[in-house]
mmCIF file with all atom_site columns, C-alpha atoms in Angstrom:
data_model
loop_
_atom_site.group_PDB
_atom_site.id
_atom_site.type_symbol
_atom_site.label_atom_id
_atom_site.label_alt_id
_atom_site.label_comp_id
_atom_site.label_asym_id
_atom_site.label_entity_id
_atom_site.label_seq_id
_atom_site.pdbx_PDB_ins_code
_atom_site.Cartn_x
_atom_site.Cartn_y
_atom_site.Cartn_z
_atom_site.occupancy
_atom_site.B_iso_or_equiv
_atom_site.pdbx_formal_charge
_atom_site.auth_seq_id
_atom_site.auth_comp_id
_atom_site.auth_asym_id
_atom_site.auth_atom_id
_atom_site.pdbx_PDB_model_num
ATOM 1  C CA . MET A 1 1  ? -5.047  13.474  20.719  1.00 45.00 ? 11 MET A CA 1
ATOM 2  C CA . LYS A 1 2  ? -3.587  9.389   18.639  1.00 45.00 ? 12 LYS A CA 1
ATOM 3  C CA . THR A 1 3  ? -1.278  7.180   19.744  1.00 50.00 ? 13 THR A CA 1
ATOM 4  C CA . LYS A 1 4  ? 1.548   6.167   16.551  1.00 49.00 ? 14 LYS A CA 1
ATOM 5  C CA . TYR A 1 5  ? -0.845  2.752   16.318  1.00 47.00 ? 15 TYR A CA 1
ATOM 6  C CA . GLU A 1 6  ? -3.801  4.601   15.356  1.00 47.00 ? 16 GLU A CA 1
ATOM 7  C CA . MET A 1 7  ? -2.592  7.419   12.857  1.00 47.00 ? 17 MET A CA 1
ATOM 8  C CA . GLU A 1 8  ? -1.096  4.333   11.333  1.00 56.00 ? 18 GLU A CA 1
ATOM 9  C CA . VAL A 1 9  ? -4.641  2.217   10.764  1.00 58.00 ? 19 VAL A CA 1
ATOM 10 C CA . THR A 1 10 ? -5.454  2.838   7.367   1.00 56.00 ? 20 THR A CA 1
ATOM 11 C CA . MET A 1 11 ? -9.263  3.986   6.785   1.00 51.00 ? 21 MET A CA 1
ATOM 12 C CA . ASN A 1 12 ? -10.452 -0.337  6.259   1.00 60.00 ? 22 ASN A CA 1
ATOM 13 C CA . GLY A 1 13 ? -8.512  -1.283  9.679   1.00 73.00 ? 23 GLY A CA 1
ATOM 14 C CA . LEU A 1 14 ? -5.090  -2.711  8.195   1.00 80.00 ? 24 LEU A CA 1
ATOM 15 C CA . ASN A 1 15 ? -2.090  -0.988  9.160   1.00 88.00 ? 25 ASN A CA 1
ATOM 16 C CA . GLN A 1 16 ? -0.485  -0.303  5.929   1.00 88.00 ? 26 GLN A CA 1
ATOM 17 C CA . GLU A 1 17 ? 2.517   -3.036  6.191   1.00 89.00 ? 27 GLU A CA 1
ATOM 18 C CA . GLU A 1 18 ? -1.350  -5.034  5.801   1.00 91.00 ? 28 GLU A CA 1
ATOM 19 C CA . LEU A 1 19 ? -2.654  -3.663  3.331   1.00 91.00 ? 29 LEU A CA 1
ATOM 20 C CA . GLY A 1 20 ? 0.530   -3.178  1.189   1.00 92.00 ? 30 GLY A CA 1
ATOM 21 C CA . LYS A 1 21 ? 0.477   -7.323  1.376   1.00 93.00 ? 31 LYS A CA 1
ATOM 22 C CA . SER A 1 22 ? -2.867  -6.957  0.706   1.00 92.00 ? 32 SER A CA 1
ATOM 23 C CA . VAL A 1 23 ? -2.954  -5.668  -2.404  1.00 93.00 ? 33 VAL A CA 1
ATOM 24 C CA . LYS A 1 24 ? 0.414   -7.616  -3.079  1.00 96.00 ? 34 LYS A CA 1
ATOM 25 C CA . GLU A 1 25 ? -2.543  -10.545 -3.177  1.00 96.00 ? 35 GLU A CA 1
ATOM 26 C CA . THR A 1 26 ? -5.352  -9.102  -4.672  1.00 96.00 ? 36 THR A CA 1
ATOM 27 C CA . ARG A 1 27 ? -2.635  -7.543  -7.221  1.00 95.00 ? 37 ARG A CA 1
ATOM 28 C CA . LEU A 1 28 ? -1.654  -11.546 -8.095  1.00 97.00 ? 38 LEU A CA 1
ATOM 29 C CA . ALA A 1 29 ? -4.477  -12.954 -8.161  1.00 97.00 ? 39 ALA A CA 1
ATOM 30 C CA . LYS A 1 30 ? -5.681  -10.209 -10.767 1.00 97.00 ? 40 LYS A CA 1
ATOM 31 C CA . GLY A 1 31 ? -2.968  -11.235 -12.960 1.00 98.00 ? 41 GLY A CA 1
ATOM 32 C CA . TRP A 1 32 ? -1.738  -7.427  -13.068 1.00 98.00 ? 42 TRP A CA 1
ATOM 33 C CA . THR A 1 33 ? 1.638   -5.791  -12.899 1.00 98.00 ? 43 THR A CA 1
ATOM 34 C CA . GLN A 1 34 ? 3.632   -3.915  -10.755 1.00 97.00 ? 44 GLN A CA 1
ATOM 35 C CA . GLN A 1 35 ? 4.009   -1.883  -13.756 1.00 98.00 ? 45 GLN A CA 1
ATOM 36 C CA . GLN A 1 36 ? 0.341   -1.643  -13.965 1.00 97.00 ? 46 GLN A CA 1
ATOM 37 C CA . VAL A 1 37 ? -1.103  -0.994  -11.100 1.00 95.00 ? 47 VAL A CA 1
ATOM 38 C CA . ALA A 1 38 ? 1.704   1.944   -10.071 1.00 95.00 ? 48 ALA A CA 1
ATOM 39 C CA . ASP A 1 39 ? 0.015   3.711   -13.347 1.00 96.00 ? 49 ASP A CA 1
ATOM 40 C CA . LYS A 1 40 ? -2.658  4.266   -11.880 1.00 94.00 ? 50 LYS A CA 1
ATOM 41 C CA . VAL A 1 41 ? -2.361  5.264   -8.399  1.00 90.00 ? 51 VAL A CA 1
ATOM 42 C CA . GLY A 1 42 ? 0.437   7.629   -9.755  1.00 93.00 ? 52 GLY A CA 1
ATOM 43 C CA . ILE A 1 43 ? 3.683   6.174   -8.112  1.00 94.00 ? 53 ILE A CA 1
ATOM 44 C CA . SER A 1 44 ? 6.740   4.595   -9.651  1.00 96.00 ? 54 SER A CA 1
ATOM 45 C CA . ARG A 1 45 ? 7.544   0.330   -9.475  1.00 97.00 ? 55 ARG A CA 1
ATOM 46 C CA . SER A 1 46 ? 9.770   0.470   -6.874  1.00 97.00 ? 56 SER A CA 1
ATOM 47 C CA . LEU A 1 47 ? 8.333   2.408   -4.715  1.00 96.00 ? 57 LEU A CA 1
ATOM 48 C CA . LEU A 1 48 ? 4.748   0.158   -5.519  1.00 96.00 ? 58 LEU A CA 1
ATOM 49 C CA . ALA A 1 49 ? 7.093   -2.892  -4.723  1.00 97.00 ? 59 ALA A CA 1
ATOM 50 C CA . LYS A 1 50 ? 8.580   -1.863  -1.282  1.00 95.00 ? 60 LYS A CA 1
ATOM 51 C CA . PHE A 1 51 ? 5.016   -0.305  0.000   1.00 94.00 ? 61 PHE A CA 1
ATOM 52 C CA . GLU A 1 52 ? 3.810   -4.332  -0.761  1.00 94.00 ? 62 GLU A CA 1
ATOM 53 C CA . THR A 1 53 ? 7.026   -5.595  0.886   1.00 94.00 ? 63 THR A CA 1
ATOM 54 C CA . GLY A 1 54 ? 6.229   -3.244  3.979   1.00 91.00 ? 64 GLY A CA 1
ATOM 55 C CA . ASN A 1 55 ? 9.250   -1.050  3.127   1.00 92.00 ? 65 ASN A CA 1
ATOM 56 C CA . ARG A 1 56 ? 7.345   2.226   2.744   1.00 92.00 ? 66 ARG A CA 1
ATOM 57 C CA . LYS A 1 57 ? 5.113   3.957   3.740   1.00 89.00 ? 67 LYS A CA 1
ATOM 58 C CA . LEU A 1 58 ? 2.123   5.702   1.407   1.00 86.00 ? 68 LEU A CA 1
ATOM 59 C CA . SER A 1 59 ? 0.280   8.950   2.239   1.00 85.00 ? 69 SER A CA 1
ATOM 60 C CA . ASP A 1 60 ? -3.488  8.289   2.207   1.00 82.00 ? 70 ASP A CA 1
ATOM 61 C CA . GLU A 1 61 ? -3.828  10.621  -0.832  1.00 84.00 ? 71 GLU A CA 1
ATOM 62 C CA . LYS A 1 62 ? -2.548  7.711   -2.606  1.00 83.00 ? 72 LYS A CA 1
ATOM 63 C CA . ILE A 1 63 ? -3.932  5.460   -0.399  1.00 81.00 ? 73 ILE A CA 1
ATOM 64 C CA . GLU A 1 64 ? -7.316  5.849   -1.306  1.00 79.00 ? 74 GLU A CA 1
#
């Protein structure tokens, strides 16, 4: 059985909070808006904003 921490680690070795920060850094570096990324992923802009700040988690499906 996996520990809570092991379940929170994504396939690339980052937890969701770290992944959210990475998504934001990449998005800003590429000049993309939150709305552009959210539309491509199929989530709301507000959910993406919360994910980037570590206030919400995304399903494994959305992360992929």
